[in-house]
Coordinates of N, CA and C in Angstrom, one line a residue:
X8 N -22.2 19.3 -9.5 CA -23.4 18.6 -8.9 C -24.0 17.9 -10.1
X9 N -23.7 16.3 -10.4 CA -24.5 16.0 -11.1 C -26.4 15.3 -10.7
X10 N -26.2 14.9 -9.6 CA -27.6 14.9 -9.7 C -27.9 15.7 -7.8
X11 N -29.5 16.7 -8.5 CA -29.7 17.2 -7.3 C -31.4 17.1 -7.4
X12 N -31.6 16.8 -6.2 CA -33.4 16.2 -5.5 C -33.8 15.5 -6.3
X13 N -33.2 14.5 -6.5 CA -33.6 13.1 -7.1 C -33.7 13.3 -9.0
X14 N -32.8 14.3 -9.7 CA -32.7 14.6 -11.0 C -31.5 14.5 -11.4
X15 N -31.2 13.6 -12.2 CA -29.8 13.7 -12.6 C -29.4 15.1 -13.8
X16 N -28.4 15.4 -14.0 CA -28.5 16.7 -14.7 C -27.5 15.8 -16.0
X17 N -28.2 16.4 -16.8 CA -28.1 15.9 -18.3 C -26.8 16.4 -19.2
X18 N -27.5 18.6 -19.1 CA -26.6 19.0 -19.2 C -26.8 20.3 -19.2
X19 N -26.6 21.8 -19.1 CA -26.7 22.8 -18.6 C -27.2 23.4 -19.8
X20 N -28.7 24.0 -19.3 CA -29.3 25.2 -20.7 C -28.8 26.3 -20.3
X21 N -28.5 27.1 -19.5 CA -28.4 28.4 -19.3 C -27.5 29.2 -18.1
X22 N -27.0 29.9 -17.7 CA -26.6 30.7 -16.7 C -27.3 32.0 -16.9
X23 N -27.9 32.3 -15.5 CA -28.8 33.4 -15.7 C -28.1 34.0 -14.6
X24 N -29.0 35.7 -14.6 CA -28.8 36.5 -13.7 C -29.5 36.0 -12.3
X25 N -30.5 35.9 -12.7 CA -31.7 35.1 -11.8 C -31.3 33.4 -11.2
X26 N -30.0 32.6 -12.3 CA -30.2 31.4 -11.2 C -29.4 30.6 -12.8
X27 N -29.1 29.5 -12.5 CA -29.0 28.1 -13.1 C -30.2 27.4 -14.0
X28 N -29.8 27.1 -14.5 CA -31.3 26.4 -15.6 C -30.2 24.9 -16.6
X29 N -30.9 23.9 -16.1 CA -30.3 22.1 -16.7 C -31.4 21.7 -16.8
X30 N -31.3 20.6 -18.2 CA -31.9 19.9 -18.4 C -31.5 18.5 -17.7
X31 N -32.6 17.9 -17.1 CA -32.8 16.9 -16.0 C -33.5 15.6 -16.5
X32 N -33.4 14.5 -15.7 CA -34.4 13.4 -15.9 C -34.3 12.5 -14.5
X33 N -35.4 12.3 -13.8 CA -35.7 12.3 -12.9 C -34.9 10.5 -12.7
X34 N -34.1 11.0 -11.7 CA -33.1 9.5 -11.5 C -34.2 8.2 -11.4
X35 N -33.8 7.0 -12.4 CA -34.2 5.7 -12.3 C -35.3 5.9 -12.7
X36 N -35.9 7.1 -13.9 CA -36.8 6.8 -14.3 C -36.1 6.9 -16.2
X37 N -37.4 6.9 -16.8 CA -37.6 6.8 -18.3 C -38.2 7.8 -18.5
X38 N -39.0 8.6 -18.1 CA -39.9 9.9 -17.9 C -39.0 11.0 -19.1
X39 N -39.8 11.8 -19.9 CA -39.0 12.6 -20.7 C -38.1 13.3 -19.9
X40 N -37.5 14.4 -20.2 CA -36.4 15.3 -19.5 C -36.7 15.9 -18.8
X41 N -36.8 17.3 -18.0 CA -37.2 18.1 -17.4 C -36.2 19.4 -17.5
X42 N -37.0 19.9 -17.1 CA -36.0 21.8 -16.9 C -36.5 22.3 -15.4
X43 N -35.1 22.1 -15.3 CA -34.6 22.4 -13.6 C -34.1 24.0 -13.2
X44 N -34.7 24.5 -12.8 CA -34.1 26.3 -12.4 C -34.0 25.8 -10.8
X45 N -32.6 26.7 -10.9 CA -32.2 26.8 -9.5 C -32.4 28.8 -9.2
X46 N -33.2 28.9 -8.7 CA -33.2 30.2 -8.3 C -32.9 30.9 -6.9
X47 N -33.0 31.7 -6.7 CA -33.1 32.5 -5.0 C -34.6 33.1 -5.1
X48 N -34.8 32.6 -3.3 CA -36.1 32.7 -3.3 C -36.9 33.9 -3.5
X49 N -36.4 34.5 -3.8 CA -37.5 36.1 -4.1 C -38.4 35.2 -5.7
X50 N -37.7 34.9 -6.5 CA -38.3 34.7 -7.6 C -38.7 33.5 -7.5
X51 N -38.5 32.7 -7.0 CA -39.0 31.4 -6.6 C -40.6 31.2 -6.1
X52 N -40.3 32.4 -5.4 CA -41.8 32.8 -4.5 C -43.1 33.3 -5.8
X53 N -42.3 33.8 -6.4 CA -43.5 34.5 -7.2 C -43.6 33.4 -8.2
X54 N -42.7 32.8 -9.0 CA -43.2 31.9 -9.9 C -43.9 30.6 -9.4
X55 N -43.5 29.9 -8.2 CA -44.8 29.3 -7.9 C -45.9 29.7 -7.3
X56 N -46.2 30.9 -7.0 CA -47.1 32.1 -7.4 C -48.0 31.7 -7.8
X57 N -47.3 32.3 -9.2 CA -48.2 32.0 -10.1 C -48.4 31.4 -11.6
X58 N -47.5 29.9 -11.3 CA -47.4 28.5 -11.8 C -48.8 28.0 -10.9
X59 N -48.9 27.7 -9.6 CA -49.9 27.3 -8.8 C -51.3 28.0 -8.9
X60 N -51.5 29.3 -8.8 CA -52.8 30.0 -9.2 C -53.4 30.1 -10.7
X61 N -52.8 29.3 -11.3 CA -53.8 29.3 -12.6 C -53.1 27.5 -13.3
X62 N -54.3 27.1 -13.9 CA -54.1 25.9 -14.7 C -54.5 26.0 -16.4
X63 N -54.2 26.4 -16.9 CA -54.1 27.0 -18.4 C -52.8 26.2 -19.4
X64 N -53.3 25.8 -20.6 CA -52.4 25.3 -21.6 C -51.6 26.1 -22.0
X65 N -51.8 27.7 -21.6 CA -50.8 28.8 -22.3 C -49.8 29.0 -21.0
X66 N -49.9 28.5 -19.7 CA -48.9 29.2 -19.1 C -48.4 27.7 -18.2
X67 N -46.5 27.9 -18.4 CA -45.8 26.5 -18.3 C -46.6 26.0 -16.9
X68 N -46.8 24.4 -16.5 CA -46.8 24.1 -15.2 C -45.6 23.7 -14.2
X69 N -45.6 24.0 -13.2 CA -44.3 23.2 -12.3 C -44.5 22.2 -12.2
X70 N -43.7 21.3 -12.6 CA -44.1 19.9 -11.8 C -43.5 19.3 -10.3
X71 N -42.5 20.3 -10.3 CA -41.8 19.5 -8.3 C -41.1 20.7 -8.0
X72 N -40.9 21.2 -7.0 CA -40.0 22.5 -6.2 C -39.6 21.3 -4.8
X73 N -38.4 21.6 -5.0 CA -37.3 21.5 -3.9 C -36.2 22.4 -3.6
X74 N -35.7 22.0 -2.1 CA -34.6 23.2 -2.0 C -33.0 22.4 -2.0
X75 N -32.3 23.3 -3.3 CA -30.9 22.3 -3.9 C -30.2 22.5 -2.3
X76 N -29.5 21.6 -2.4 CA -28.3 21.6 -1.3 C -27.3 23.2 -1.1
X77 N -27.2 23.7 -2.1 CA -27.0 25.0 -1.7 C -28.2 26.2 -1.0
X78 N -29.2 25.6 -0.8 CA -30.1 26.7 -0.4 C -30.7 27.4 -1.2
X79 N -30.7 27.2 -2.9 CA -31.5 28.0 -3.9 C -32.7 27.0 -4.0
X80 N -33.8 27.8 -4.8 CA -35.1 26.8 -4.6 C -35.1 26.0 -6.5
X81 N -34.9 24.8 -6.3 CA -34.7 24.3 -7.7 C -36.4 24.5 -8.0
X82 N -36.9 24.3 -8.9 CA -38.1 24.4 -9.7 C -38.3 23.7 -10.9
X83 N -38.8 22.9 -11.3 CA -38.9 21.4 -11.9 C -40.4 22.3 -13.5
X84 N -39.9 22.1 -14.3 CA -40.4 22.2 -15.2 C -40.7 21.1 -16.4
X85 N -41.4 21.2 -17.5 CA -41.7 20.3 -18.6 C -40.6 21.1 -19.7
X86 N -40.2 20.2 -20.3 CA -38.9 20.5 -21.3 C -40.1 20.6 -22.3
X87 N -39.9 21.8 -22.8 CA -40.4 22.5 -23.6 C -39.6 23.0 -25.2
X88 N -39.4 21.6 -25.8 CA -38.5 21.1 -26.9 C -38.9 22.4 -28.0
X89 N -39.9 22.9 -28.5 CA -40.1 24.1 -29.6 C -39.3 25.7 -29.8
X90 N -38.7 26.0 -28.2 CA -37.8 26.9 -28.2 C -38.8 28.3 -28.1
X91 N -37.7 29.2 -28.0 CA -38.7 30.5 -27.8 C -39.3 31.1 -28.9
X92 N -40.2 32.3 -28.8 CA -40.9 33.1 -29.9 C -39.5 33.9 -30.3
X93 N -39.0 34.2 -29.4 CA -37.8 35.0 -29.9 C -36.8 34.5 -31.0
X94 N -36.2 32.6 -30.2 CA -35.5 32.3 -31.2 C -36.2 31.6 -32.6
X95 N -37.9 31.3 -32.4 CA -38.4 31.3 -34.1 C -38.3 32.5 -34.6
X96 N -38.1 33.6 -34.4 CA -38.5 34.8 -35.2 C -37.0 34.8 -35.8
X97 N -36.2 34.8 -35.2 CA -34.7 34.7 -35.6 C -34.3 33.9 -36.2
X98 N -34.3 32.9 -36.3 CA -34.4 31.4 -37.0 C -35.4 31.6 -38.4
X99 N -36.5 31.7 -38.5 CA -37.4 32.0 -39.5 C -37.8 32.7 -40.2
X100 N -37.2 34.1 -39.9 CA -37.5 35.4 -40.1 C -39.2 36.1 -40.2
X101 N -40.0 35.3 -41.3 CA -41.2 35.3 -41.4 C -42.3 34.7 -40.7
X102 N -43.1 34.4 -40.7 CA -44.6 33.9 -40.5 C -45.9 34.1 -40.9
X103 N -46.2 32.6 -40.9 CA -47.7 32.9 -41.8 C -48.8 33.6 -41.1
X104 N -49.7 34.3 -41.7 CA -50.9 34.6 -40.7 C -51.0 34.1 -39.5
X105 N -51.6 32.5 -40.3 CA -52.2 32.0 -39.1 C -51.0 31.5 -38.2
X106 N -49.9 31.2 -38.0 CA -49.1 31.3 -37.2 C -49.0 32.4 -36.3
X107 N -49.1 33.2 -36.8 CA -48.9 34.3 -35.6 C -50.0 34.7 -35.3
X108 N -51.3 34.3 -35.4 CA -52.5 34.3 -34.8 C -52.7 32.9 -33.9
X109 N -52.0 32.1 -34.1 CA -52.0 31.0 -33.3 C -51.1 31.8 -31.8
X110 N -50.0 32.4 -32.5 CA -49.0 32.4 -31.5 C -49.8 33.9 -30.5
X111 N -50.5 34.3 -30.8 CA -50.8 35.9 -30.2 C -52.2 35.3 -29.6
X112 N -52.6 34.6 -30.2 CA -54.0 33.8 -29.0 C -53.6 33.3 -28.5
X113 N -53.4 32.2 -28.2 CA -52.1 31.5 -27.0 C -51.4 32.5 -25.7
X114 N -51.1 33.4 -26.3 CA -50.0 34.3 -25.2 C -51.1 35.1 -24.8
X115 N -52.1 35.9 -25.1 CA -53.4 36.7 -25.0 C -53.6 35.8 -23.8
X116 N -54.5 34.9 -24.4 CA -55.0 33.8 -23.3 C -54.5 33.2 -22.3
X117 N -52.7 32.8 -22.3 CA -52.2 32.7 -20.9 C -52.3 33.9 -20.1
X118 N -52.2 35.2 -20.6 CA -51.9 36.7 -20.0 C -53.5 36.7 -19.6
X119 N -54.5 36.2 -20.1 CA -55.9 36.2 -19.6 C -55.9 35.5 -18.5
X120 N -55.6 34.0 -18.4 CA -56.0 33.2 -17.2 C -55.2 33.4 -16.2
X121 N -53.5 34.4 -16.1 CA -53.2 34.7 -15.1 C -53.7 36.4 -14.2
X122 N -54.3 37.2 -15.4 CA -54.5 37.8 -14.9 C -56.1 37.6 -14.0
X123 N -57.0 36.6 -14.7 CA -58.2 36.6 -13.8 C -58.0 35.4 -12.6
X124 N -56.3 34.8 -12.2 CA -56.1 34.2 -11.3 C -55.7 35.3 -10.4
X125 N -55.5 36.4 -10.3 CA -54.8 37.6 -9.7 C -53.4 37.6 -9.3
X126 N -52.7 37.4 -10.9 CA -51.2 37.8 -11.1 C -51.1 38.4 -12.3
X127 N -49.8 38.9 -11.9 CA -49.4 39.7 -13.7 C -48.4 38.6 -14.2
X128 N -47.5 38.8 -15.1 CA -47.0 38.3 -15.6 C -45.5 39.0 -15.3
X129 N -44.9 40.6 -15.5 CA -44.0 41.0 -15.0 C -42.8 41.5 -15.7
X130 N -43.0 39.7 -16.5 CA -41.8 40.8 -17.7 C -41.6 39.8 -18.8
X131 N -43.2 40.1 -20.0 CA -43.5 39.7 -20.6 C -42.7 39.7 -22.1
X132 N -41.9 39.1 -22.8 CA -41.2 39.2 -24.2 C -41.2 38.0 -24.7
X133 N -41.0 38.4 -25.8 CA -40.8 37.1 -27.2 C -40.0 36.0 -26.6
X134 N -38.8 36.1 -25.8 CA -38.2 35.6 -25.3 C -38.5 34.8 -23.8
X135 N -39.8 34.3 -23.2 CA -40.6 34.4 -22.1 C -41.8 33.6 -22.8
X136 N -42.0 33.5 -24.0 CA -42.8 32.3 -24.3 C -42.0 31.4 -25.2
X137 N -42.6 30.0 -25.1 CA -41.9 28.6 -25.5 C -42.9 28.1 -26.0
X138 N -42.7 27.2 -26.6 CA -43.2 26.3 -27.3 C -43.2 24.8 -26.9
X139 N -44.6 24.2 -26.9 CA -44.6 22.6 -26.2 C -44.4 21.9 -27.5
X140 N -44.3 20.3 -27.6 CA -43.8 19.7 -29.1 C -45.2 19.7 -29.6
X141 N -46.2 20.0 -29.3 CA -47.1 20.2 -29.9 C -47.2 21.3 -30.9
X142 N -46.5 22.4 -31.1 CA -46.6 23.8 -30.9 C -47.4 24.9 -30.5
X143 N -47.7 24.1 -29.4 CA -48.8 25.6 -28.3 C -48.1 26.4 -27.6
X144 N -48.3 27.4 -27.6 CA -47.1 28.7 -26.8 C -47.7 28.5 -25.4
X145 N -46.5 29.3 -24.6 CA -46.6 28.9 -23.3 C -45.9 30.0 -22.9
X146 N -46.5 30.2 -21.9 CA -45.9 31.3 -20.8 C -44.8 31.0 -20.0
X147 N -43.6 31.8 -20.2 CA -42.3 31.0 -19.3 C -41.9 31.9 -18.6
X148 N -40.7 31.9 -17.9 CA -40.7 32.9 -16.7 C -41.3 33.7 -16.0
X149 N -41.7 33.6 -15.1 CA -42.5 34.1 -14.3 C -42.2 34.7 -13.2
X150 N -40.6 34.6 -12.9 CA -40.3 35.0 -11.5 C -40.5 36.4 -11.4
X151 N -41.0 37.1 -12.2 CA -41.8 38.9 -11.4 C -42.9 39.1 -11.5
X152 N -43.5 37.7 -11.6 CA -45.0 38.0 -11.4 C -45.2 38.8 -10.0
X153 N -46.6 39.4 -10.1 CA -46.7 40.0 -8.8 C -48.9 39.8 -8.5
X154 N -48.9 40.0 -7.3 CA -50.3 39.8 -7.2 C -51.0 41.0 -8.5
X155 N -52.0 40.5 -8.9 CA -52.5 41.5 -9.6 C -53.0 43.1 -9.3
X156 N -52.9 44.0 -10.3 CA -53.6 45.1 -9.7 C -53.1 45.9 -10.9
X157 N -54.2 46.9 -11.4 CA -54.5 47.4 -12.4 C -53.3 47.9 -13.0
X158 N -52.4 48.8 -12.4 CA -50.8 49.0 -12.7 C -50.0 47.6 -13.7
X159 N -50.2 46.6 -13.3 CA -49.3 45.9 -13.6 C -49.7 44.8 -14.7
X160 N -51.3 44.8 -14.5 CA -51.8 44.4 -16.0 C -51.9 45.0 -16.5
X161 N -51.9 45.9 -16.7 CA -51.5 47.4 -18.1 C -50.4 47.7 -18.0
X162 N -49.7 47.3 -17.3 CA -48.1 47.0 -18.5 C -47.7 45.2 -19.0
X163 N -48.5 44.6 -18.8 CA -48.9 43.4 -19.0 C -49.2 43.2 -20.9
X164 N -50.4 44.5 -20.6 CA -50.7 44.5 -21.8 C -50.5 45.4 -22.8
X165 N -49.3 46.2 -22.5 CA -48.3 46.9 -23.3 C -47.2 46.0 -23.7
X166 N -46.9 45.0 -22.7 CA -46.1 44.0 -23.2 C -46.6 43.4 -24.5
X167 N -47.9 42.8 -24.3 CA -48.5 42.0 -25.3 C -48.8 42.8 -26.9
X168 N -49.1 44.2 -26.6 CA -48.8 44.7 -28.0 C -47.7 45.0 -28.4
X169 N -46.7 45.4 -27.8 CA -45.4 45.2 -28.1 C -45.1 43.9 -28.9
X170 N -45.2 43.0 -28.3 CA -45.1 41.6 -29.0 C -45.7 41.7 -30.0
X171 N -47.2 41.6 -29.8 CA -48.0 41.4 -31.3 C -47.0 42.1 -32.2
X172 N -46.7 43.7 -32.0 CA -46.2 44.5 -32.9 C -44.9 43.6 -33.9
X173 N -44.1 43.2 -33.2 CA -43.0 42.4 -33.3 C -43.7 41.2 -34.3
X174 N -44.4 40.2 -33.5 CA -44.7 39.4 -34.4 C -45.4 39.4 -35.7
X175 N -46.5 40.5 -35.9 CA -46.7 41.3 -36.9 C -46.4 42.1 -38.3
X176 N -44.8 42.3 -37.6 CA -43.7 42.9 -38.3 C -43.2 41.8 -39.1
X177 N -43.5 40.8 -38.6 CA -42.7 39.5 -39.1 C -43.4 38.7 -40.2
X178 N -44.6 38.9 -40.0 CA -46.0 38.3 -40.7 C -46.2 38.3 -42.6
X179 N -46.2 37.6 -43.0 CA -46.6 37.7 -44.2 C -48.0 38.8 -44.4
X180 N -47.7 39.9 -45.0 CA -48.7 40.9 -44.8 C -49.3 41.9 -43.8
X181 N -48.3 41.6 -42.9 CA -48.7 42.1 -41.6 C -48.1 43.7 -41.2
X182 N -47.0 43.4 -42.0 CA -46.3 44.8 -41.8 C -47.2 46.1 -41.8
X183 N -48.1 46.4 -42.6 CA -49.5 47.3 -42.9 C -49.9 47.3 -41.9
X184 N -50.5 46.2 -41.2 CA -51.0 46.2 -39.5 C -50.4 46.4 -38.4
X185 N -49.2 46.5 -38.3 CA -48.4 46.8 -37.1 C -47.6 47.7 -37.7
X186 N -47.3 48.2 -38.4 CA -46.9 49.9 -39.0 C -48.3 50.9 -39.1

């Protein structure tokens, strides 16, 4: 399938368990690229969920949902050129303070505006935030978000120290603080 609901497909980011993921550019335009997920609708439902219930710089927006010709729900995203927290940690090994204070308020604060939109987040990791070419972190996958409720933002925010812990570990000086 090279081009599906009006996106031509560039070239393939991923095979998931959850679905297909290509980089796209919206046919007969000039418009930057896009990231196209083809999912099944269980997860489809929850990520425009809650992509739609919150407007926040920390968590990715949709920009188009359509349903592919196979019957999966494609989901139209901003190509989010900086890569994950996962693959900078791997890539870089270290980080400066304020980097990882940049990166842990960023993710704090999207896990804030979804949870006071009434969603969790679901299955929060290093690998689940991205980076815009700006370098602002951003919340990505979302397909297990769930309506909110005390249960699920407190493993929300078990996730989030878990992370911190991780990026901490990583930190110029930080080892002391997350050990």
């Amino acid at each position: 399938m090279q081009s599906v609901g009006g996106y031509r497909r560039i070239r393939t980011l991923a095979v998931e368990e959850s679905g297909e993921v290509f980089l796209a550019r919206a046919e007969g335009s000039s418009d930057p690229p896009v990231v196209v997920r083809l999912v099944d609708d269980d997860r489809a439902e929850a990520e425009v969920a809650a992509t739609t219930a919150v407007a926040s710089e920390h968590v990715v927006e949709l920009l188009d949902l359509f349903t592919a010709p196979d019957d999966r729900t494609a989901l139209v995203f901003p190509r989010l050129p900086g890569g994950s927290l996962a693959q900078l940690l791997e890539r870089r090994g270290r980080l400066s303070a304020g980097e990882a204070t940049t990166i842990l308020v960023g993710v704090a604060r999207g896990l804030a505006a979804l949870h006071a939109a009434g969603r969790t987040h679901g299955s929060l990791a290093s690998r689940r935030v991205h980076f815009a070419e700006d370098g602002t972190p951003l919340l990505t996958g979302l397909g297990r978000s769930e309506p909110g409720d005390p249960t699920g933002e407190a493993a929300d925010r078990v996730a989030l120290a878990a992370m911190a812990a991780e990026v901490l570990a990583r930190t110029d000086g930080g080892a002391a603080v997350a050990g």
